[in-house]
Short mmCIF file of N, CA and C in Angstrom, two decimals:
data_model
loop_
_atom_site.label_atom_id
_atom_site.label_comp_id
_atom_site.label_asym_id
_atom_site.label_seq_id
_atom_site.Cartn_x
_atom_site.Cartn_y
_atom_site.Cartn_z
N MET B 623 76.92 78.58 96.96
CA MET B 623 76.97 78.66 97.81
C MET B 623 77.73 78.92 98.72
N ASN B 624 78.77 79.87 98.25
CA ASN B 624 79.41 81.16 98.37
C ASN B 624 78.87 82.52 98.38
N ASN B 625 77.64 82.45 97.16
CA ASN B 625 76.58 83.57 97.29
C ASN B 625 76.01 83.95 98.12
N THR B 626 75.19 82.48 97.95
CA THR B 626 74.62 82.36 99.56
C THR B 626 74.36 82.80 100.75
N VAL B 627 76.12 82.42 101.35
CA VAL B 627 76.35 83.33 102.09
C VAL B 627 76.69 84.15 102.20
N TYR B 628 77.74 84.99 101.46
CA TYR B 628 78.10 86.03 101.20
C TYR B 628 76.89 87.76 101.29
N SER B 629 75.65 87.20 101.01
CA SER B 629 74.42 87.34 100.64
C SER B 629 73.93 87.40 102.30
N ARG B 630 73.74 86.39 102.72
CA ARG B 630 73.37 86.17 103.43
C ARG B 630 74.56 86.94 105.81
N LEU B 631 75.55 86.47 104.98
CA LEU B 631 76.39 87.32 105.60
C LEU B 631 76.94 88.84 105.75
N LEU B 632 76.41 89.14 104.04
CA LEU B 632 76.38 90.88 103.93
C LEU B 632 75.05 92.35 104.05
N SER B 633 73.60 90.30 104.68
CA SER B 633 72.52 91.78 104.84
C SER B 633 72.76 91.75 107.12
N LEU B 634 73.67 90.50 107.10
CA LEU B 634 73.57 90.82 109.15
C LEU B 634 74.35 91.31 108.98
N LEU B 635 75.85 91.92 108.28
CA LEU B 635 76.09 93.30 108.95
C LEU B 635 76.20 94.07 108.07
N GLN B 636 75.32 94.06 107.22
CA GLN B 636 74.70 95.64 107.59
C GLN B 636 74.02 96.26 108.09
N THR B 637 72.90 95.21 108.80
CA THR B 637 71.98 95.36 109.83
C THR B 637 72.78 96.24 110.67
N VAL B 638 74.14 96.23 111.18
CA VAL B 638 74.39 96.76 112.74
C VAL B 638 75.65 97.56 111.96
N GLY B 639 75.58 97.87 110.30
CA GLY B 639 76.06 99.37 110.34
C GLY B 639 77.50 99.14 109.83
N LEU B 640 77.69 97.24 109.89
CA LEU B 640 79.42 96.87 109.41
C LEU B 640 79.40 96.46 107.97
N GLY B 641 78.41 96.47 107.30
CA GLY B 641 78.19 95.64 105.35
C GLY B 641 79.54 97.34 104.60
N GLY B 642 79.83 97.70 105.23
CA GLY B 642 81.11 98.21 104.39
C GLY B 642 80.24 99.02 103.10
N GLU B 643 80.81 99.58 102.04
CA GLU B 643 80.29 100.03 100.13
C GLU B 643 81.60 98.54 99.51
N GLU B 644 80.95 99.05 98.17
CA GLU B 644 81.45 97.89 96.96
C GLU B 644 82.84 98.68 97.17
N GLY B 645 84.03 97.49 97.30
CA GLY B 645 85.12 97.62 96.84
C GLY B 645 86.09 98.34 97.57
N ASP B 646 85.13 97.83 99.16
CA ASP B 646 86.23 98.27 100.37
C ASP B 646 86.27 97.42 100.74
N ASN B 647 87.51 97.22 101.74
CA ASN B 647 88.34 96.21 102.70
C ASN B 647 87.24 95.84 103.55
N GLN B 648 86.29 96.41 103.80
CA GLN B 648 85.50 95.33 104.77
C GLN B 648 83.90 94.51 104.26
N ARG B 649 83.84 95.22 102.37
CA ARG B 649 83.85 93.75 101.55
C ARG B 649 84.33 92.74 101.47
N ALA B 650 85.80 93.31 101.41
CA ALA B 650 86.16 92.21 100.91
C ALA B 650 86.66 90.98 101.64
N GLU B 651 86.68 91.63 103.60
CA GLU B 651 86.57 90.56 104.09
C GLU B 651 85.32 89.50 104.29
N ILE B 652 84.37 90.68 104.13
CA ILE B 652 83.17 89.75 103.56
C ILE B 652 83.06 88.59 103.08
N ARG B 653 83.51 88.71 102.14
CA ARG B 653 83.52 87.85 101.24
C ARG B 653 84.50 86.68 101.72
N ALA B 654 85.71 87.33 102.05
CA ALA B 654 86.92 86.42 102.88
C ALA B 654 85.81 85.22 103.54
N TYR B 655 85.07 85.59 104.56
CA TYR B 655 84.36 84.96 105.36
C TYR B 655 83.92 84.02 105.09
N ALA B 656 82.74 84.77 104.51
CA ALA B 656 81.83 84.22 103.07
C ALA B 656 82.20 82.50 102.98
N ALA B 657 83.30 83.03 101.94
CA ALA B 657 84.36 81.76 101.81
C ALA B 657 84.74 81.18 102.57
N ALA B 658 85.36 81.12 103.54
CA ALA B 658 85.43 80.37 104.43
C ALA B 658 84.24 79.66 105.43
N VAL B 659 83.08 79.89 105.19
CA VAL B 659 81.98 79.27 105.95
C VAL B 659 81.48 78.21 105.30
N SER B 660 81.41 78.37 103.64
CA SER B 660 81.92 77.76 102.69
C SER B 660 81.86 76.40 102.60
N LEU B 661 83.73 77.43 102.47
CA LEU B 661 84.07 75.74 102.49
C LEU B 661 84.97 74.85 103.96
N ALA B 662 84.12 75.53 104.69
CA ALA B 662 83.59 74.69 106.00
C ALA B 662 82.38 73.74 105.90
N ALA B 663 80.88 74.28 105.49
CA ALA B 663 80.16 74.13 105.66
C ALA B 663 79.71 72.29 104.28
N ALA B 664 80.92 73.14 103.30
CA ALA B 664 81.32 71.95 102.49
C ALA B 664 82.44 70.60 103.28
N ARG B 665 83.05 70.50 103.57
CA ARG B 665 83.15 69.88 104.37
C ARG B 665 83.51 68.79 105.83
N VAL B 666 81.37 69.93 106.53
CA VAL B 666 81.20 69.19 107.17
C VAL B 666 80.31 68.35 106.66
N GLU B 667 79.43 69.00 105.32
CA GLU B 667 78.17 68.37 104.52
C GLU B 667 78.81 66.55 104.06
N GLU B 668 81.04 66.77 103.34
CA GLU B 668 81.11 65.81 102.90
C GLU B 668 81.67 64.54 103.83
N SER B 669 81.98 64.91 105.57
CA SER B 669 82.16 64.29 106.67
C SER B 669 80.92 63.36 106.91
N LEU B 670 80.22 64.08 106.38
CA LEU B 670 78.65 63.45 107.77
C LEU B 670 78.34 61.99 105.78
N SER B 671 78.49 62.38 104.80
CA SER B 671 78.58 61.97 103.22
C SER B 671 78.56 60.39 103.43
N GLU B 672 80.25 60.70 104.76
CA GLU B 672 81.42 59.74 104.12
C GLU B 672 81.34 58.89 105.66
N ALA B 673 80.62 59.50 107.04
CA ALA B 673 79.82 58.75 108.13
C ALA B 673 78.78 57.77 107.79
N PHE B 674 78.20 58.12 106.90
CA PHE B 674 77.20 56.80 106.75
C PHE B 674 77.22 55.57 105.34
N ILE B 675 76.63 54.76 105.41
CA ILE B 675 76.79 54.04 104.87
C ILE B 675 76.18 53.96 103.54
N ASP B 676 75.21 53.72 104.04
CA ASP B 676 74.58 54.06 102.65
C ASP B 676 74.82 55.62 101.62
N THR B 677 75.95 56.46 101.83
CA THR B 677 76.33 58.14 101.62
C THR B 677 78.04 57.92 101.03
N MET B 678 77.88 57.20 102.06
CA MET B 678 80.18 56.95 101.85
C MET B 678 80.61 56.73 100.46
N GLY B 679 81.14 57.01 100.53
CA GLY B 679 82.55 57.08 99.37
C GLY B 679 83.29 56.47 99.70
N GLU B 680 85.06 56.06 98.94
CA GLU B 680 86.34 55.68 98.70
C GLU B 680 86.82 55.99 100.68
N LYS B 681 86.44 57.37 100.60
CA LYS B 681 87.16 57.86 101.43
C LYS B 681 86.64 57.14 103.02
N GLY B 682 85.14 57.19 103.37
CA GLY B 682 84.52 56.77 104.18
C GLY B 682 84.46 54.67 104.05
N ILE B 683 84.93 54.32 103.44
CA ILE B 683 85.56 53.05 103.21
C ILE B 683 86.24 52.28 103.99
N LEU B 684 87.37 53.08 103.29
CA LEU B 684 88.67 53.35 104.24
C LEU B 684 88.86 52.98 104.91
N MET B 685 87.65 54.30 105.23
CA MET B 685 88.27 54.90 107.35
C MET B 685 87.49 53.53 108.07
N TYR B 686 86.11 53.35 107.90
CA TYR B 686 85.59 51.98 108.83
C TYR B 686 86.22 50.38 108.07
N CYS B 687 86.48 50.40 107.12
CA CYS B 687 87.55 48.76 107.20
C CYS B 687 88.15 49.20 108.04
N ASP B 688 89.78 50.46 107.88
CA ASP B 688 90.67 49.89 108.73
C ASP B 688 90.09 50.82 109.90
N LEU B 689 89.50 50.73 110.98
CA LEU B 689 89.02 50.91 112.12
C LEU B 689 88.04 49.84 112.33
N LEU B 690 87.37 48.38 111.54
CA LEU B 690 86.81 47.20 112.04
C LEU B 690 87.65 45.96 111.83
N ASN B 691 88.87 46.81 110.65
CA ASN B 691 90.19 46.04 110.46
C ASN B 691 89.61 44.66 109.42
N ILE B 692 88.49 45.44 108.35
CA ILE B 692 88.13 44.41 107.34
C ILE B 692 89.04 44.80 106.18
N SER B 693 89.42 43.53 105.31
CA SER B 693 90.19 43.92 104.77
C SER B 693 90.22 43.24 103.52
N ASP B 694 90.05 42.37 102.83
CA ASP B 694 89.59 40.90 102.45
C ASP B 694 88.20 41.69 101.41
N TYR B 695 88.25 42.59 101.24
CA TYR B 695 86.68 43.17 100.23
C TYR B 695 87.39 42.91 98.56
N GLN B 696 85.88 42.70 97.92
CA GLN B 696 86.36 42.96 96.66
C GLN B 696 86.34 43.46 95.87
N THR B 697 84.86 44.36 96.11
CA THR B 697 83.79 45.73 96.19
C THR B 697 83.54 46.67 96.34
N PRO B 698 83.92 47.62 96.67
CA PRO B 698 83.14 48.66 96.98
C PRO B 698 82.19 48.74 97.88
N GLN B 699 80.75 48.51 97.24
CA GLN B 699 79.70 47.35 98.00
C GLN B 699 79.65 46.18 98.87
N ALA B 700 80.63 45.12 97.91
CA ALA B 700 81.90 43.92 99.63
C ALA B 700 81.36 44.72 100.77
N ALA B 701 82.41 45.38 100.75
CA ALA B 701 83.27 46.07 101.77
C ALA B 701 81.15 46.80 102.34
N LYS B 702 80.98 47.72 101.75
CA LYS B 702 80.24 48.10 102.79
C LYS B 702 78.72 47.28 103.75
N GLU B 703 78.85 46.05 102.93
CA GLU B 703 78.41 45.39 103.31
C GLU B 703 78.74 44.30 104.59
N MET B 704 80.29 43.86 104.42
CA MET B 704 80.97 44.00 105.54
C MET B 704 81.00 44.61 106.95
N ILE B 705 80.63 46.43 106.59
CA ILE B 705 80.55 46.84 107.73
C ILE B 705 78.94 46.60 108.57
N LYS B 706 78.16 47.21 107.53
CA LYS B 706 77.15 46.45 108.03
C LYS B 706 76.85 45.51 108.74
N GLU B 707 77.95 45.01 108.12
CA GLU B 707 77.35 42.81 109.14
C GLU B 707 78.34 43.36 110.75
N ARG B 708 78.93 43.22 110.48
CA ARG B 708 79.99 44.49 111.52
C ARG B 708 80.03 44.84 112.70
N LEU B 709 78.83 46.51 112.12
CA LEU B 709 78.23 47.23 112.75
C LEU B 709 77.19 46.86 113.51
N SER B 710 76.90 45.80 112.86
CA SER B 710 75.30 45.56 113.38
C SER B 710 75.52 44.78 114.37
N LYS B 711 76.33 43.74 114.20
CA LYS B 711 77.12 42.96 116.20
C LYS B 711 77.22 43.81 117.20
N GLY B 712 77.87 44.99 117.32
CA GLY B 712 78.05 46.16 118.12
C GLY B 712 78.89 45.61 118.80
N LEU B 713 79.09 46.16 120.30
CA LEU B 713 80.25 45.88 121.22
C LEU B 713 80.24 44.43 121.33
N TYR B 714 80.95 43.88 121.01
CA TYR B 714 81.04 42.39 121.50
C TYR B 714 82.25 41.96 122.44
N LEU B 715 82.47 41.01 123.45
CA LEU B 715 83.74 40.20 123.81
C LEU B 715 84.12 39.62 122.96
N MET B 716 85.29 39.45 122.82
CA MET B 716 85.52 38.01 122.03
C MET B 716 86.59 37.15 122.35
N SER B 717 85.87 35.96 122.77
CA SER B 717 85.50 34.51 123.18
C SER B 717 86.74 34.46 123.62
N ALA B 718 87.17 33.56 124.97
CA ALA B 718 89.09 32.71 125.16
C ALA B 718 89.00 31.92 123.89
N GLN B 719 87.77 31.76 123.24
CA GLN B 719 87.87 30.83 121.74
C GLN B 719 88.43 30.90 121.23
N GLU B 720 87.52 32.00 120.44
CA GLU B 720 87.95 32.62 119.17
C GLU B 720 89.41 33.57 119.30
N PHE B 721 90.00 34.29 120.50
CA PHE B 721 92.13 34.43 120.30
C PHE B 721 91.99 33.03 120.78
N ARG B 722 92.17 31.92 120.95
CA ARG B 722 92.78 30.54 121.17
C ARG B 722 92.62 30.02 119.13
N ASN B 723 91.92 30.24 118.44
CA ASN B 723 92.12 30.02 117.64
C ASN B 723 92.77 30.90 116.54
N GLU B 724 93.19 32.04 117.28
CA GLU B 724 94.04 32.74 116.43
C GLU B 724 95.34 32.54 116.86
N GLU B 725 95.15 32.20 118.54
CA GLU B 725 96.69 31.69 118.39
C GLU B 725 97.38 30.81 117.56
N ASP B 726 96.40 29.75 117.17
CA ASP B 726 96.95 28.16 116.95
C ASP B 726 97.35 28.93 115.65
N ASN B 727 95.80 29.85 114.75
CA ASN B 727 96.18 30.08 113.66
C ASN B 727 97.26 31.22 113.01
N THR B 728 98.27 31.26 113.71
CA THR B 728 99.62 32.19 113.70
C THR B 728 100.16 31.36 114.06
N PRO B 729 101.52 31.33 112.53
CA PRO B 729 102.66 31.02 112.54
C PRO B 729 104.03 31.06 113.09
N GLY B 730 104.30 30.12 114.27
CA GLY B 730 105.26 30.66 114.56
C GLY B 730 105.22 30.43 116.14
N TYR B 731 103.98 31.00 115.93
CA TYR B 731 103.33 31.40 118.15
C TYR B 731 103.21 30.83 118.58
N ASN B 732 103.86 29.42 119.17
CA ASN B 732 103.86 28.91 120.23
C ASN B 732 103.56 28.89 122.00
N TYR B 733 102.30 28.62 122.15
CA TYR B 733 102.20 28.54 123.95
C TYR B 733 101.81 27.61 124.30
N SER B 734 102.50 27.80 126.26
CA SER B 734 102.11 26.65 126.00
C SER B 734 101.05 27.37 128.26
N VAL B 735 99.95 27.25 128.58
CA VAL B 735 99.32 27.34 129.17
C VAL B 735 99.64 26.66 130.90
N ASN B 736 100.22 27.40 132.01
CA ASN B 736 99.91 26.58 133.11
C ASN B 736 98.98 26.78 134.06
N ILE B 737 99.49 26.48 135.37
CA ILE B 737 97.53 27.24 136.27
C ILE B 737 97.76 29.37 136.95
N LEU B 738 99.44 29.58 136.33
CA LEU B 738 99.08 30.77 136.69
C LEU B 738 99.23 31.43 135.35
N HIS B 739 99.67 30.93 134.41
CA HIS B 739 99.96 32.22 133.27
C HIS B 739 100.26 31.31 132.38
N GLU B 740 100.99 32.41 131.15
CA GLU B 740 100.49 31.64 129.12
C GLU B 740 102.32 31.45 129.50
N LYS B 741 102.98 31.04 128.85
CA LYS B 741 104.00 30.46 128.25
C LYS B 741 103.90 31.03 126.26
N VAL B 742 105.15 32.16 125.80
CA VAL B 742 104.87 31.87 124.84
C VAL B 742 106.50 32.32 123.45
N ASN B 743 106.30 31.50 122.68
CA ASN B 743 107.86 31.64 121.89
C ASN B 743 107.25 31.65 120.48
N ILE B 744 108.21 32.29 119.94
CA ILE B 744 107.38 32.68 118.27
C ILE B 744 109.24 31.57 117.84
N SER B 745 109.00 30.99 117.02
CA SER B 745 109.66 30.04 116.28
C SER B 745 109.63 28.76 115.45
N PRO B 746 109.50 28.69 113.86
CA PRO B 746 111.10 29.67 113.45
C PRO B 746 111.03 31.27 114.13
N VAL B 747 112.00 31.89 113.60
CA VAL B 747 111.78 33.88 113.63
C VAL B 747 111.85 34.19 111.86
N ASN B 748 110.91 34.26 111.93
CA ASN B 748 111.39 34.94 109.99
C ASN B 748 110.36 36.32 109.74
N LYS B 749 110.43 36.75 108.45
CA LYS B 749 109.81 37.86 108.02
C LYS B 749 108.38 37.44 108.54
N ASP B 750 107.01 36.76 108.08
CA ASP B 750 106.71 36.07 107.78
C ASP B 750 106.19 35.54 109.41
N THR B 751 106.92 34.70 110.65
CA THR B 751 105.95 34.32 111.66
C THR B 751 105.81 35.97 112.24
N LEU B 752 107.18 37.00 112.75
CA LEU B 752 107.54 38.14 112.30
C LEU B 752 105.89 39.07 111.97
N SER B 753 105.71 39.07 111.13
CA SER B 753 104.35 40.02 110.61
C SER B 753 102.84 39.10 111.14
N ALA B 754 102.91 38.20 111.61
CA ALA B 754 102.26 36.70 111.80
C ALA B 754 101.57 37.10 112.83
N PHE B 755 102.57 37.10 114.16
CA PHE B 755 103.06 37.71 115.34
C PHE B 755 101.87 39.77 115.98
N SER B 756 102.93 40.19 114.56
CA SER B 756 102.59 41.14 114.61
C SER B 756 100.72 42.12 114.59
N GLU B 757 99.74 40.78 114.23
CA GLU B 757 98.99 41.11 113.05
C GLU B 757 97.99 40.71 114.89
N LEU B 758 98.84 39.31 115.56
CA LEU B 758 97.88 39.17 116.71
C LEU B 758 97.65 39.65 117.73
N TYR B 759 99.07 40.05 117.93
CA TYR B 759 99.37 41.17 118.93
C TYR B 759 98.52 42.68 118.65
N TYR B 760 98.21 43.28 117.80
CA TYR B 760 97.46 44.04 118.02
C TYR B 760 96.23 44.21 117.39
N ASN B 761 95.56 42.88 116.77
CA ASN B 761 93.96 42.70 116.91
C ASN B 761 93.85 41.86 117.28
N TYR B 762 94.08 40.63 118.52
CA TYR B 762 93.39 40.27 118.78
C TYR B 762 94.74 39.90 120.22
N TYR B 763 95.17 40.62 121.25
CA TYR B 763 95.68 39.80 122.30
C TYR B 763 94.57 40.81 123.39
N PRO B 764 94.09 40.94 124.06
CA PRO B 764 93.56 41.14 125.86
C PRO B 764 93.92 42.62 126.13
N ALA B 765 93.34 43.79 126.44
CA ALA B 765 94.75 44.68 126.57
C ALA B 765 94.85 44.17 128.09
N PHE B 766 94.56 43.90 128.49
CA PHE B 766 95.27 43.38 129.98
C PHE B 766 96.09 41.66 130.51
N PHE B 767 96.35 41.03 129.05
CA PHE B 767 97.00 40.39 128.12
C PHE B 767 98.69 40.05 128.53
N ALA B 768 99.10 39.63 129.95
CA ALA B 768 100.67 39.90 129.24
C ALA B 768 101.12 38.48 129.64
N PRO B 769 101.19 36.93 128.56
CA PRO B 769 102.39 35.98 128.90
C PRO B 769 103.53 35.91 129.47
N GLU B 770 104.43 36.09 129.27
CA GLU B 770 106.12 35.33 129.60
C GLU B 770 106.44 34.94 128.38
N PHE B 771 107.17 36.44 127.27
CA PHE B 771 107.68 35.08 126.43
C PHE B 771 108.91 34.88 127.01
N THR B 772 109.20 33.19 126.34
CA THR B 772 110.20 32.39 126.30
C THR B 772 111.82 32.61 126.44
N GLY B 773 111.61 33.62 124.97
CA GLY B 773 112.95 34.04 123.79
C GLY B 773 114.39 34.80 124.48
N ALA B 774 115.27 34.78 123.92
CA ALA B 774 116.29 35.32 124.70
C ALA B 774 116.32 36.47 123.78
N GLY B 775 115.21 37.28 122.76
CA GLY B 775 115.84 38.22 122.16
C GLY B 775 116.58 37.77 121.61
N LEU B 776 116.28 39.12 120.31
CA LEU B 776 116.96 39.46 118.89
C LEU B 776 117.45 40.66 118.47
N THR B 777 118.69 40.73 117.89
CA THR B 777 119.67 41.25 117.80
C THR B 777 119.74 41.64 116.42
N PHE B 778 119.74 43.02 116.01
CA PHE B 778 119.94 44.29 115.00
C PHE B 778 120.43 43.14 114.00
N ASP B 779 122.19 42.41 114.32
CA ASP B 779 122.97 41.59 113.27
C ASP B 779 121.39 41.37 112.77
N PHE B 780 120.56 39.87 114.05
CA PHE B 780 119.96 38.86 113.78
C PHE B 780 118.89 39.66 112.39
N LEU B 781 118.06 40.81 112.82
CA LEU B 781 117.41 40.94 112.14
C LEU B 781 117.26 41.84 110.44
N GLU B 782 119.30 41.82 111.25
CA GLU B 782 119.58 42.22 109.87
C GLU B 782 119.73 41.28 108.19
N SER B 783 119.77 40.19 109.05
CA SER B 783 120.12 38.91 108.58
C SER B 783 119.23 38.31 107.99
N LEU B 784 117.95 38.69 108.19
CA LEU B 784 117.09 38.11 107.39
C LEU B 784 116.04 38.93 106.86
N GLY B 785 117.62 40.73 106.66
CA GLY B 785 116.90 41.00 105.34
C GLY B 785 115.67 42.16 105.40
N CYS B 786 115.73 42.15 106.47
CA CYS B 786 114.66 43.09 107.81
C CYS B 786 115.03 44.98 107.66
N ARG B 787 114.62 45.37 106.29
CA ARG B 787 114.97 46.58 106.64
C ARG B 787 114.59 47.85 107.63
N TRP B 788 115.16 48.67 107.94
CA TRP B 788 114.17 49.14 108.98
C TRP B 788 112.77 49.70 109.38
N PHE B 789 112.14 50.28 108.42
CA PHE B 789 111.14 50.21 108.05
C PHE B 789 110.32 49.29 107.53
N GLU B 790 110.00 48.42 107.71
CA GLU B 790 109.10 47.04 108.12
C GLU B 790 109.78 46.24 109.31
N ILE B 791 110.40 47.21 110.33
CA ILE B 791 110.88 46.57 111.59
C ILE B 791 109.52 47.23 112.45
N GLU B 792 109.78 48.48 111.58
CA GLU B 792 109.26 49.85 112.26
C GLU B 792 107.76 49.39 112.37
N GLU B 793 107.15 48.98 110.76
CA GLU B 793 105.66 49.03 110.12
C GLU B 793 105.25 47.62 111.48
N LEU B 794 105.56 46.02 111.82
CA LEU B 794 105.68 45.90 112.66
C LEU B 794 105.05 46.36 113.79
N ASN B 795 105.98 47.35 114.95
CA ASN B 795 104.84 47.90 115.47
C ASN B 795 105.17 47.36 117.14
N LEU B 796 106.21 46.55 117.77
CA LEU B 796 105.63 45.08 118.61
C LEU B 796 106.17 46.83 119.60
N PRO B 797 106.35 47.03 120.52
CA PRO B 797 107.30 47.12 121.65
C PRO B 797 108.85 46.69 122.69
N PHE B 798 109.40 47.65 122.89
CA PHE B 798 110.54 47.74 123.10
C PHE B 798 110.87 45.52 124.30
N TYR B 799 109.96 45.52 125.29
CA TYR B 799 110.00 44.30 125.86
C TYR B 799 109.15 43.35 125.61
N ILE B 800 108.46 43.62 123.75
CA ILE B 800 108.44 41.89 123.12
C ILE B 800 109.85 41.46 122.42
N TRP B 801 110.59 43.14 122.42
CA TRP B 801 112.24 41.89 120.85
C TRP B 801 112.91 41.68 122.45
N GLU B 802 112.52 42.23 122.66
CA GLU B 802 113.46 41.52 123.67
C GLU B 802 113.22 40.24 124.04
N LYS B 803 112.38 39.61 124.26
CA LYS B 803 111.95 37.90 124.55
C LYS B 803 111.27 37.23 123.48
N LEU B 804 112.09 37.93 121.78
CA LEU B 804 111.58 37.11 121.33
C LEU B 804 112.77 36.05 120.94
N GLY B 805 112.46 35.08 119.75
CA GLY B 805 113.85 33.93 118.97
C GLY B 805 113.22 33.44 119.59
N ALA B 806 115.21 32.85 119.85
CA ALA B 806 115.23 31.39 120.38
C ALA B 806 115.16 31.38 122.34
N GLU B 807 114.47 29.97 122.20
CA GLU B 807 115.09 29.77 124.16
C GLU B 807 115.32 29.71 124.80
N GLU B 808 115.08 30.90 126.30
CA GLU B 808 116.20 30.83 126.74
C GLU B 808 117.39 29.80 127.58
N ASP B 809 118.56 29.93 127.56
CA ASP B 809 119.22 28.69 128.65
C ASP B 809 118.83 28.82 129.53
#
C-alpha cells in the first residue's frame, strides 16, 4: 500500500510544483508522509476489523469481553457467540431481583433492608469475601445505590494478617469510604 500512497501523493504534489527531484529532501519527505499515511490506514483497517464480530481477532474478543463482563468462554468462537447474544439484548436495566440474586450469591455479603435504606456488612472478612464484594460492587451496584456499611473499618495490620499484598488490595479498587466501614460490626 505504501507504493500506492506514495505515487498518489507524489502525483498530487507534482501538480502544484512541490514534487521535487529524485534523491532530494522533498522526495524523502514525500516517502515519509506516504509511510505515515500507509501506517495510519493499516491501523484504521485493523481497528475496523476488530470492531465487527465476524472479522474480529483476539484483540477484539478481549475488548468486547472486558466491556461486557464476559469471562467464562472456552474458545474464541464461543466468545463471539456470547458477545452476539449480549449485544442483541441491547441496553437493558437490571431488575431489582437480578441485583438481589447477585447480592445473595456473594459470599460474606450480609444485608438487611428497612424502610429507609439498606445496611451492609461483610463477614467474615478474608481475601475471598473481599474479592467477591469487589466484583459485586463494580459489576452490579447501581450508580446511585449507597447502602450504609456497618463495619468498624479495616486496618492495614488486619489486611497484612490476611496475607494481602499491596497490589492485591489495589486490584480490589474499593473507595476509601468503603474500606473504613468494612469488617466487624461497630459497637
